[in-house]
Coordinates of C-alpha atoms in Angstrom, one line a residue:
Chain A
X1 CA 132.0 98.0 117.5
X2 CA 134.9 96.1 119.2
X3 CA 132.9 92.7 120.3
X4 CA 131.7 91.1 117.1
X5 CA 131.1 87.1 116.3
X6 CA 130.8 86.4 112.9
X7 CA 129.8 82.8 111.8
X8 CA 128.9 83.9 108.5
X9 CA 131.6 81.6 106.3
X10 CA 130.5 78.4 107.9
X11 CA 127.1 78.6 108.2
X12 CA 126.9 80.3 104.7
X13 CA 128.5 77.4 103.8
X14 CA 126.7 74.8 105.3
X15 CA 123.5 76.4 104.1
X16 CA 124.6 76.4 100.1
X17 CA 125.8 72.9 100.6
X18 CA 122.5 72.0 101.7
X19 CA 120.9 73.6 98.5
X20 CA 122.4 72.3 95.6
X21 CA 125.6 69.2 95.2
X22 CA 127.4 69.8 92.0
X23 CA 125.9 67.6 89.2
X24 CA 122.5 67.8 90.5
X25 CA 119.7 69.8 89.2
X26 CA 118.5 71.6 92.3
X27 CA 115.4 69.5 93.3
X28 CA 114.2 71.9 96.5
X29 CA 110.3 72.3 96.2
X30 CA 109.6 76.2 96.0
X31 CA 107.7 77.5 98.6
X32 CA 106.4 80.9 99.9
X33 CA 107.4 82.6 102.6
X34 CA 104.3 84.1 103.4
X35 CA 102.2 82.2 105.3
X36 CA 105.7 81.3 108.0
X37 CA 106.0 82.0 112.1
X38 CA 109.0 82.8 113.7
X39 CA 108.7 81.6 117.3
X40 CA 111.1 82.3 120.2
X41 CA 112.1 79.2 121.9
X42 CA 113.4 81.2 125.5
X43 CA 115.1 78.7 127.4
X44 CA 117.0 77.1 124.4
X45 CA 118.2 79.8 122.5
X46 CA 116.6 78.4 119.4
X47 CA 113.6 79.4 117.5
X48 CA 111.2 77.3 115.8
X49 CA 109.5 78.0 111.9
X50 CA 106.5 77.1 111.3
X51 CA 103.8 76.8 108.3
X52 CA 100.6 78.4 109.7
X53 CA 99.1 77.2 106.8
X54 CA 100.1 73.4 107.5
X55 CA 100.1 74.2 111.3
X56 CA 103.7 72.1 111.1
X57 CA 107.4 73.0 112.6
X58 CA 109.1 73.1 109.3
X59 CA 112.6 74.0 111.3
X60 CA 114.4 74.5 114.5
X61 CA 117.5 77.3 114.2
X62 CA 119.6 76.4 117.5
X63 CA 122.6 79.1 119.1
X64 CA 120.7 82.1 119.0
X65 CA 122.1 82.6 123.1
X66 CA 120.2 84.2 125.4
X67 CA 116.3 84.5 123.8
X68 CA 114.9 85.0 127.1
X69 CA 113.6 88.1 125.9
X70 CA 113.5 88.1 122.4
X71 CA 112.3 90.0 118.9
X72 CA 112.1 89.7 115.7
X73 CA 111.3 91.8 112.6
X74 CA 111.7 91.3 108.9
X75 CA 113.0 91.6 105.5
X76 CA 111.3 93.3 102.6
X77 CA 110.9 90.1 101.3
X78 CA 110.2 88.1 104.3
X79 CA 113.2 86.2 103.6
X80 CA 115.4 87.0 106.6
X81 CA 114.5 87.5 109.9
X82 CA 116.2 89.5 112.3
X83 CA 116.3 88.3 115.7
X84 CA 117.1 90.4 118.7
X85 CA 118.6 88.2 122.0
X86 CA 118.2 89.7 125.4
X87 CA 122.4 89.5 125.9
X88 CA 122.6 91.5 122.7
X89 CA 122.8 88.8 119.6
X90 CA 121.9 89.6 116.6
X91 CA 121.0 86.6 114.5
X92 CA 119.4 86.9 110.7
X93 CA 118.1 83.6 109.7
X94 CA 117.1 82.2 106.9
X95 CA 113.0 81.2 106.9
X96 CA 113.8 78.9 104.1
X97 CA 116.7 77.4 104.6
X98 CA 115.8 77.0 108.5
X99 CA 119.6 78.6 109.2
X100 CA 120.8 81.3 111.0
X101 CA 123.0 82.6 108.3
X102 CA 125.2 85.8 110.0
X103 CA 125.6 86.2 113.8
X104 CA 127.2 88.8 115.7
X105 CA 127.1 90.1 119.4
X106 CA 126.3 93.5 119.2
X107 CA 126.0 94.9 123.3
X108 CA 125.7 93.8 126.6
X109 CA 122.0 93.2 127.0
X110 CA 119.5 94.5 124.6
X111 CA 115.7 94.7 124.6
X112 CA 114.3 94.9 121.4
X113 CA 114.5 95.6 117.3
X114 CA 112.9 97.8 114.3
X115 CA 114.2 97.9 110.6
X116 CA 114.0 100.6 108.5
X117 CA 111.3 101.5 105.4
X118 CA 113.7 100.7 102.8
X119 CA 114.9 97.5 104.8
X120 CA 118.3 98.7 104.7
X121 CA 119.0 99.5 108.6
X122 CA 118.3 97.0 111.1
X123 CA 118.6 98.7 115.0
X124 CA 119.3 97.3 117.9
X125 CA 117.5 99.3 121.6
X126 CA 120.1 98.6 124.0
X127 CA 119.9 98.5 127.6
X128 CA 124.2 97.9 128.2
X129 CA 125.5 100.1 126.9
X130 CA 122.6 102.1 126.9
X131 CA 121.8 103.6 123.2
X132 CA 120.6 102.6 119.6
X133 CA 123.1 100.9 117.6
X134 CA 122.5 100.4 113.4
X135 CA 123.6 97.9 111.1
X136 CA 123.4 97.2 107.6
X137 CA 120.7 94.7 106.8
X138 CA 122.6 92.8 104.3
X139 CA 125.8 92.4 106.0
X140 CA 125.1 93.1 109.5
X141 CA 128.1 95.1 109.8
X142 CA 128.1 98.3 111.8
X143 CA 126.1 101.6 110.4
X144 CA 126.2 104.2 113.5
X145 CA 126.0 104.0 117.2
X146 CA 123.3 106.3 118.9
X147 CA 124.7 106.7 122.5
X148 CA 121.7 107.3 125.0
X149 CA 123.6 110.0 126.9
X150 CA 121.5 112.1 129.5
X151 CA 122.5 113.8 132.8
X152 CA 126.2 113.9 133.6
X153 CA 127.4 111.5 130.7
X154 CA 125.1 108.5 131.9
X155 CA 124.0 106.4 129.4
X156 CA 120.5 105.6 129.5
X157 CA 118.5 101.9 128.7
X158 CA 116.4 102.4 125.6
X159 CA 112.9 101.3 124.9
X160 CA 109.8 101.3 122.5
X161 CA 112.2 101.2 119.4
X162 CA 110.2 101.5 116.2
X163 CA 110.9 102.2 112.4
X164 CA 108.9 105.4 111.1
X165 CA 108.3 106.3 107.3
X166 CA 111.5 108.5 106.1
X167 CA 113.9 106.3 107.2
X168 CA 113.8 106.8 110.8
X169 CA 113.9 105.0 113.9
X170 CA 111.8 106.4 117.1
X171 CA 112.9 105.4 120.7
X172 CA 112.5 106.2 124.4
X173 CA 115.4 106.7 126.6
X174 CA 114.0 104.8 129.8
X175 CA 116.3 106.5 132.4
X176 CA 116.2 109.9 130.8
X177 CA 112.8 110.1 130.4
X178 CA 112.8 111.1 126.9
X179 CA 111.8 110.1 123.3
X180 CA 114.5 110.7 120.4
X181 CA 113.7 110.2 116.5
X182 CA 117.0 109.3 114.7
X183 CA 116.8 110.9 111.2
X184 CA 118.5 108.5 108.3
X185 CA 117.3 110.0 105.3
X186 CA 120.1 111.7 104.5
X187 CA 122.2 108.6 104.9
X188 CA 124.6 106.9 107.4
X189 CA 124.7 109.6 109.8
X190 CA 121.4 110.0 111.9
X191 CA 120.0 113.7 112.8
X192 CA 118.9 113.5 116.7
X193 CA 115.6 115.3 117.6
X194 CA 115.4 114.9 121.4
X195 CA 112.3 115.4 123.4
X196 CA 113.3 115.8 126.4
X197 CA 111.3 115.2 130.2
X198 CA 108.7 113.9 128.5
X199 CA 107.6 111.7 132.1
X200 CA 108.8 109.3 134.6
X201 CA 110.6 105.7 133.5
X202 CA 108.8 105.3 130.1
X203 CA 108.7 101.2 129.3
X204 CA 107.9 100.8 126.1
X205 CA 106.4 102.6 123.0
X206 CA 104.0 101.6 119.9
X207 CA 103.5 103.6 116.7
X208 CA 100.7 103.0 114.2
X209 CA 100.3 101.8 111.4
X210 CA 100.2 105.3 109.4
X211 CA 103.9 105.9 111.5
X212 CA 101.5 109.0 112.9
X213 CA 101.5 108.7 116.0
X214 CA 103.8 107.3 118.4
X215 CA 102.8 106.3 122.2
X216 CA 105.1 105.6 125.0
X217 CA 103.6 104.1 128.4
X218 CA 104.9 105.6 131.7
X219 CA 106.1 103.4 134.6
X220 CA 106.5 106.1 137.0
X221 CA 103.3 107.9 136.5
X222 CA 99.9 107.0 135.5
X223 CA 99.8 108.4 132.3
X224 CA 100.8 107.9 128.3
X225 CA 103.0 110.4 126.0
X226 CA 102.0 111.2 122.8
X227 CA 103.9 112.3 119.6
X228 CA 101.7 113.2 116.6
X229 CA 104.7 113.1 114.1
X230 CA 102.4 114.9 111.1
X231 CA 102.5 118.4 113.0
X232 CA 104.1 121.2 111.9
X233 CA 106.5 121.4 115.3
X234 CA 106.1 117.4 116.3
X235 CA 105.6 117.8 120.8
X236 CA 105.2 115.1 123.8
X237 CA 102.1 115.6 125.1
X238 CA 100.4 113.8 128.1
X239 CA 97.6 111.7 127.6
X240 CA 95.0 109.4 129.7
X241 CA 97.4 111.7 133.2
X242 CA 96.2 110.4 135.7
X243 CA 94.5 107.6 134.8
X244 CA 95.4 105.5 138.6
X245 CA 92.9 107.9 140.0
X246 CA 94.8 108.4 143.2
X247 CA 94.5 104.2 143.7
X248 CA 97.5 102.4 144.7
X249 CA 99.1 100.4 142.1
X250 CA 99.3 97.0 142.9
X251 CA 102.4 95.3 142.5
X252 CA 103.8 95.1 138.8
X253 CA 105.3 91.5 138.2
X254 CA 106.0 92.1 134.5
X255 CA 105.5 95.2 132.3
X256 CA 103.2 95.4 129.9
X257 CA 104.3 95.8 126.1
X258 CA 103.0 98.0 123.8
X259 CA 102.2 97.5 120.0
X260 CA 100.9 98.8 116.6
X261 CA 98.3 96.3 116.9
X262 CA 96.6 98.3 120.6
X263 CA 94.4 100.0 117.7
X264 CA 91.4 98.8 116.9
X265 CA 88.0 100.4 115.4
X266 CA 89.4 103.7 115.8
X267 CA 90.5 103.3 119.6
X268 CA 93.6 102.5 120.8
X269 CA 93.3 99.6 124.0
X270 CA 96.0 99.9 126.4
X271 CA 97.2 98.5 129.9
X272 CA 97.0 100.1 132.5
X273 CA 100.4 99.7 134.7
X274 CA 99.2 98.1 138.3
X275 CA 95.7 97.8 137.7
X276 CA 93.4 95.1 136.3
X277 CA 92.4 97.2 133.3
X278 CA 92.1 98.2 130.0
X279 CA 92.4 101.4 129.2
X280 CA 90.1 103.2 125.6
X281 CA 92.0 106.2 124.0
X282 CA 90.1 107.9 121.1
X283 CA 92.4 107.3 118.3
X284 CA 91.1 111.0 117.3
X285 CA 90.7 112.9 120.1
X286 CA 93.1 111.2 122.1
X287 CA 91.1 111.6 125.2
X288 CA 89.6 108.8 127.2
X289 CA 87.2 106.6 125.6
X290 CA 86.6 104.1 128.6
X291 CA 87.6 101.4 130.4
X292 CA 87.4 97.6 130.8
X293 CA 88.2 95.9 134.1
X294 CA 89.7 92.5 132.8
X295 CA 91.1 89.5 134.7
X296 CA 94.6 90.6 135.8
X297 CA 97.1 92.8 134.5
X298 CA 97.2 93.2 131.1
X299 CA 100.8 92.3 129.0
X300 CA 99.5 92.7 125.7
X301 CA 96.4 94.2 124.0
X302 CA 96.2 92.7 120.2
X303 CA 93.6 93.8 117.9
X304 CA 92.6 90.6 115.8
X305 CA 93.8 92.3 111.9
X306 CA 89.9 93.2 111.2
X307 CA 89.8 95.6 114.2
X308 CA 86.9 94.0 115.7
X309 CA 88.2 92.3 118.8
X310 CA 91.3 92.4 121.1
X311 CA 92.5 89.8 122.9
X312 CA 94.4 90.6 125.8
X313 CA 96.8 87.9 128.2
X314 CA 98.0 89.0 131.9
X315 CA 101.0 89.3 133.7
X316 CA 101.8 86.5 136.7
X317 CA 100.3 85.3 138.6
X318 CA 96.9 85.4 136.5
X319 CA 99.2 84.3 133.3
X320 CA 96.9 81.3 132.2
X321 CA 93.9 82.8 131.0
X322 CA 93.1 85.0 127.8
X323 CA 90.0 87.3 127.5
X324 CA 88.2 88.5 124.1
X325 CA 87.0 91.8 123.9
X326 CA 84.7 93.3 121.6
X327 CA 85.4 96.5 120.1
X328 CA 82.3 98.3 119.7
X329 CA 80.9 97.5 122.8
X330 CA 84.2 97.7 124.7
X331 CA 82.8 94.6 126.7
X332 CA 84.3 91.0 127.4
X333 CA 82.5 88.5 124.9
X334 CA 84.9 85.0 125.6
X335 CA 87.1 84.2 128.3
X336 CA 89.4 81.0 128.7
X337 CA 92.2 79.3 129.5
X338 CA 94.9 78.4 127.5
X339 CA 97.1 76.7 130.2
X340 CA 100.0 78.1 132.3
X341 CA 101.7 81.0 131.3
X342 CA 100.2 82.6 128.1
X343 CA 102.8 84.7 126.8
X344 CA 102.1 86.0 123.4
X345 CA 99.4 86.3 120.8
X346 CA 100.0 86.8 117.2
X347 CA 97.5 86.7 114.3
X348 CA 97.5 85.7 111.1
X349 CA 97.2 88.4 108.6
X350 CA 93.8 87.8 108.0
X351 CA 92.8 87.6 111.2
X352 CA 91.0 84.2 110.9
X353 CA 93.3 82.8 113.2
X354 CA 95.6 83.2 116.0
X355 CA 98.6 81.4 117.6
X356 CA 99.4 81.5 121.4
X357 CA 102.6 80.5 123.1
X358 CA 102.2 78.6 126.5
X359 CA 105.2 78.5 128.2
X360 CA 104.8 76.1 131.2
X361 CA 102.9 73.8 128.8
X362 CA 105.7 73.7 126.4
X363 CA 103.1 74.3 123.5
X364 CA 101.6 76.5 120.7
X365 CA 98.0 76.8 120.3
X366 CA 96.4 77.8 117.4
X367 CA 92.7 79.0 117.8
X368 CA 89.7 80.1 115.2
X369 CA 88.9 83.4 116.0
X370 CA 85.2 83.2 114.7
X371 CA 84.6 79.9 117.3
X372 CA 87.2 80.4 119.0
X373 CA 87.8 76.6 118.8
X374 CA 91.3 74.9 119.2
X375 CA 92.2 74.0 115.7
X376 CA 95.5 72.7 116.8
X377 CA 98.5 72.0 119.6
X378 CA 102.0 72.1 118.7
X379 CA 104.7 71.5 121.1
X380 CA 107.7 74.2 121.7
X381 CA 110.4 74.4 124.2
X382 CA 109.2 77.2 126.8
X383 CA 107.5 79.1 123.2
X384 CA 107.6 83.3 124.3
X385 CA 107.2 85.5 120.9
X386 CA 105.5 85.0 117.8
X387 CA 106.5 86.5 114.9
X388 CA 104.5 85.8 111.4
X389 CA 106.4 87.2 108.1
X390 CA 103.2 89.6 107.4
X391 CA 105.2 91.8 109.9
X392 CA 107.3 93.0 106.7
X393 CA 105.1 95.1 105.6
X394 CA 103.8 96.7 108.4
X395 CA 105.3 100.0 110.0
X396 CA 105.9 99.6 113.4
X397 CA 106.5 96.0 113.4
Chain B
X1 CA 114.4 87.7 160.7
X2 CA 113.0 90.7 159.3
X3 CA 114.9 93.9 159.8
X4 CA 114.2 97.3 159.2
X5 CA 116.1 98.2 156.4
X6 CA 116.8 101.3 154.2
X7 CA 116.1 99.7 150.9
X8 CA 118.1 103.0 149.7
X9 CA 120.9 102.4 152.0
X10 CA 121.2 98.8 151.0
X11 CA 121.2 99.2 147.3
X12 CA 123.9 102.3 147.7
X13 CA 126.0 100.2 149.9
X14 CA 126.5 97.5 147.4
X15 CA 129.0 100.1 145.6
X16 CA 130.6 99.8 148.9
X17 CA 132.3 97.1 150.4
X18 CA 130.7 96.5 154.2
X19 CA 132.4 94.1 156.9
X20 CA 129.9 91.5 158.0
X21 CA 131.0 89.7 161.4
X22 CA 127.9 87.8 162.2
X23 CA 128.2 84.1 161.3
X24 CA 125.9 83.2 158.6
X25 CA 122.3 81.3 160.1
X26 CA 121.9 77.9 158.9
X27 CA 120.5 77.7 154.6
X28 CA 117.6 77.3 154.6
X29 CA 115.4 73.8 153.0
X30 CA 112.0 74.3 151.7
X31 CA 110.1 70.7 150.3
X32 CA 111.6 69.9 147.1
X33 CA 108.5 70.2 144.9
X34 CA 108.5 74.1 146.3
X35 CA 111.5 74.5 145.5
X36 CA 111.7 73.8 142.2
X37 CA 109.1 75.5 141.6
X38 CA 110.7 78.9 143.1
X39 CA 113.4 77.8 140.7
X40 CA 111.2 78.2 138.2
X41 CA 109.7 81.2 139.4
X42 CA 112.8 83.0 139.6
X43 CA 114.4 81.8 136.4
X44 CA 111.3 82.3 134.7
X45 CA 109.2 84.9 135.9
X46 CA 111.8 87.0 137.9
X47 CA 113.7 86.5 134.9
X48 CA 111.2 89.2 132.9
X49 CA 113.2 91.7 133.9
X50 CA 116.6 90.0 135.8
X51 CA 117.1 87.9 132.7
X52 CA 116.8 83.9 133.0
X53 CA 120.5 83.7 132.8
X54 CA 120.2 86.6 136.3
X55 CA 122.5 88.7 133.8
X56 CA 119.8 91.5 134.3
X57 CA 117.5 93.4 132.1
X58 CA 115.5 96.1 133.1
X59 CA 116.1 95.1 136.6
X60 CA 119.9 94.5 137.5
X61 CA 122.3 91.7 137.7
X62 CA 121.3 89.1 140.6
X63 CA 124.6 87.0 140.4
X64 CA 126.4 85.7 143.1
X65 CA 129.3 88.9 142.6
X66 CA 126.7 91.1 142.0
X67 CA 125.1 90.7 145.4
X68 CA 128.2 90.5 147.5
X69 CA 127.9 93.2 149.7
X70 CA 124.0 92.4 150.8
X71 CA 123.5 89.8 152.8
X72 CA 120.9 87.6 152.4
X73 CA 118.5 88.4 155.4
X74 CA 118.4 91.7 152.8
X75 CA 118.1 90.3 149.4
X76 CA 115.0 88.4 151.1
X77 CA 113.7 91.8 152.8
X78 CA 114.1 93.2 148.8
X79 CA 111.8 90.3 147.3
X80 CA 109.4 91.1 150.2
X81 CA 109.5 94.6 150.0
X82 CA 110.1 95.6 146.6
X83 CA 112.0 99.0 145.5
X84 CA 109.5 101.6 145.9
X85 CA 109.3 104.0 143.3
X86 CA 110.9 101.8 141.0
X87 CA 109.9 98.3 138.9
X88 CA 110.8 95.9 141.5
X89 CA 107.6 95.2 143.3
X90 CA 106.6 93.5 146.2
X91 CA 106.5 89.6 146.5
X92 CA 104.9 89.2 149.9
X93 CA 101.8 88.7 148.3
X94 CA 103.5 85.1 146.7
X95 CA 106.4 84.4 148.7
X96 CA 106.7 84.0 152.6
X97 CA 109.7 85.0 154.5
X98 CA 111.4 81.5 154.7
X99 CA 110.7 81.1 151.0
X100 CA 112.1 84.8 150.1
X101 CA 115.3 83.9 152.6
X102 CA 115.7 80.4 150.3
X103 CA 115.7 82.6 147.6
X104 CA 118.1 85.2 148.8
X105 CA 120.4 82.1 149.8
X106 CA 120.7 80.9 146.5
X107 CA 120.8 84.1 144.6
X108 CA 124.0 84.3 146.4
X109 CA 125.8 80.9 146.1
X110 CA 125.1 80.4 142.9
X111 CA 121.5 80.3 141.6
X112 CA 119.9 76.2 140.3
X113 CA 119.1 75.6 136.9

């Protein structure tokens, strides 16, 4: 990798100075990491901590560059988290501390992050140059570079990157049209399975929470790719084709993004690209289950942790409302408005409550998911992604 | 002000360099409360997929080099218009052809914080 930043010996530096002076008996109160929330701060380049438990900012990190997209996912021990900037940073930061602690610039523009089973591989989807590129966890140095070639020598934008059990990482080749599983188990150098024409401008991919079953969206055609990754001779199959019924698609201001979290009570909730609906996959059959027509188009689909509801926000313009909707009944059961562009939801681990970023009010919201009361506002510098430290031990996530 | 345009054309041409020998019309003023917020718009919602910095992302680069060779009478017919086929949809629906020009204009010189 020839364009790497590291800030490691100051801010490593600054961060054990800020621990323990000579002479002194180290008088830090211990606390847990469990209960913390990473959240993007997308016109800064900083991202805030916070206690979900106090429902304080315990810290502000600042020079993470460009978060206007942004990711994170965690370490085995919810110590570090990895955070994935949209002009390729790579930023691990310490959730105690409050410091970013290593740094490097690892592409052009990336989109998103997974890190391996054994939390020893951290990978980076890249849009420029287009591929999967793998770093050690502990050192961030470079591990293998997964070149997303297709056609004659082009280089594809990746998507939907997910860690799946085995020490693998799953991803979609957006260009290409195609879903590759890079192999690690057998150490530094991945084995490529490539599943090729698998349907037109794929945007992004979940996989569940057993790593079974992996799902990629399609931009290009109304329609979902499934890989069941427990059969014998693991296939792309279409599922939900056809789902636009013939209908024009209205105009797509932001894709939607996909997650572990679209399944719920045994059926997967997904939006549907250029319509103002849900869409109900049988987590079994994987055929249609239904459909909910909701208030614009959907960005995210989250299952509250129980299963039991899913609370879905919408692309611009209809960005300031959020709808509730009840599992078993598939039907709508609270709607309201959070304030101007809602961008994420993330639960606690529990499910008893959920936080929600509000851009264009410069705030974070937490909410009781049983009243759905307001339990409190916090403020946040244009707040996009969520991220609580539960995410280390999920697959997918 | 609106032409009839080859979106193809147009995107394939801005490999290319083109001569341009009309003079430029006058930039365009919107009020200023509408036009920050189409700053705000573009930075921020545009910026899903151009990137808030207009670096790109899914959608490509919308820098003042990057979008040398289109005029902006095109660039504006783009917002309008979308790409069809592709993610860049239509903003007719939200913008109106003075605000999609203002746009256009300042995608070009140099887009405002």
């Amino acid at each position: 990798m020839k364009r790497r930043t590291f800030l490691t010996a100051s801010l490593a530096a600054a961060a054990s100075a800020a621990a323990a002076r000579p002479g002194h008996a180290c008088t830090e109160e211990l606390r847990g990491t469990g209960d913390l929330a990473l959240v993007i701060e997308r016109a800064s380049g900083s991202v805030l901590i916070a206690d979900t438990t106090a429902h304080e900012i315990v810290h502000r990190v600042e020079g993470l560059g460009d978060l206007s997209h942004a990711s994170a996912v965690y370490s085995r021990d919810e110590r570090h988290a990895f955070v994935f900037g949209r002009d390729g940073g790579l930023t691990k930061i310490d959730m105690l501390r409050g410091v970013a602690v290593r740094r490097i610039l690892q592409a052009g523009n990336a989109i998103g992050g997974a890190i391996s089973d054994d939390g020893k591989l951290v990978a980076v989807s890249n849009y420029k140059p287009g591929g999967v590129r793998v770093f050690d966890a502990l050192t961030l140095e470079a591990v293998a570079d997964i070149p997303a070639l297709w056609g004659a020598g082009k280089r594809s934008k990746t998507v939907g990157l997910v860690d799946a059990p085995g020490r693998r990482f799953i991803f979609t080749l957006y260009d290409a049209g195609e879903i590759w599983i890079a192999d690690f188990s057998r150490g530094t150098k991945p084995e490529i399975t490539r599943f090729r024409d698998i349907g037109d401008q794929p945007y992004d991919a979940l996989i569940t929470g057993d790593g079974r079953h992996y799902i990629a969206g399609l931009f290009g055609e109304d329609g979902l790719v499934h890989i069941d990754l427990w059969a014998q001779q693991p296939e792309a199959q279409r599922i939900l084709a056809g789902y636009g019924r013939g209908e024009r698609k209205l105009p797509v201001y932001k894709m939607p993004h996909l997650e572990g979290w679209a399944l719920a009570a045994g059926k997967f909730l997904l939006p549907a690209v250029g319509r103002h609906e849900l869409l109900a996959l049988d987590a079994q059959s994987f055929r249609e289950a239904g459909r909910i027509p909701v208030h614009g188009q959907p960005i995210f689909a989250v299952a509250r942790p129980d299963g039991r509801q899913v609370w879905v926000n919408f692309a611009h313009p209809l960005n300031d409302t959020v709808q509730v909707i009840d599992v078993p009944s598939l039907s709508i059961v609270h709607e309201f408005k959070p304030g101007p562009a809602v961008l994420h939801i993330e639960f606690c681990p529990r499910g008893q409550e959920v936080w929600l970023s509000v851009r264009d009010a410069d705030e974070l919201q937490v909410y009781d998911t049983h009243s759905f009361a307001r339990v409190k506002t916090l403020p946040a510098k244009k707040p996009s992604g969520i991220f609580m430290t539960a995410r280390a031990h999920r697959i997918g996530l | 002000m609106r032409h009839t345009l080859n979106i193809w054309l147009l995107l394939s041409s801005m490999a290319a360099p083109t001569l341009l020998t009309a003079a430029a019309p006058p930039a365009v003023a919107l009020e200023a409360a509408r036009e920050n917020a189409l700053t705000h718009l573009v930075r921020q919602d545009c910026g899903s997929c151009h990137g808030m910095t207009l670096k790109g992302g899914l959608g490509g680069p919308l820098l003042p080099e990057s979008l040398r060779n289109l005029d902006a009478e095109s660039v504006a017919s783009i917002i309008l218009e979308g790409v069809p086929g592709k993610p860049m949809p239509p903003w007719k629906g939200q913008l109106s052809e003075e605000e999609a020009l203002w746009i256009a204009e300042k995608l070009k010189s140099g887009f405002p914080q």
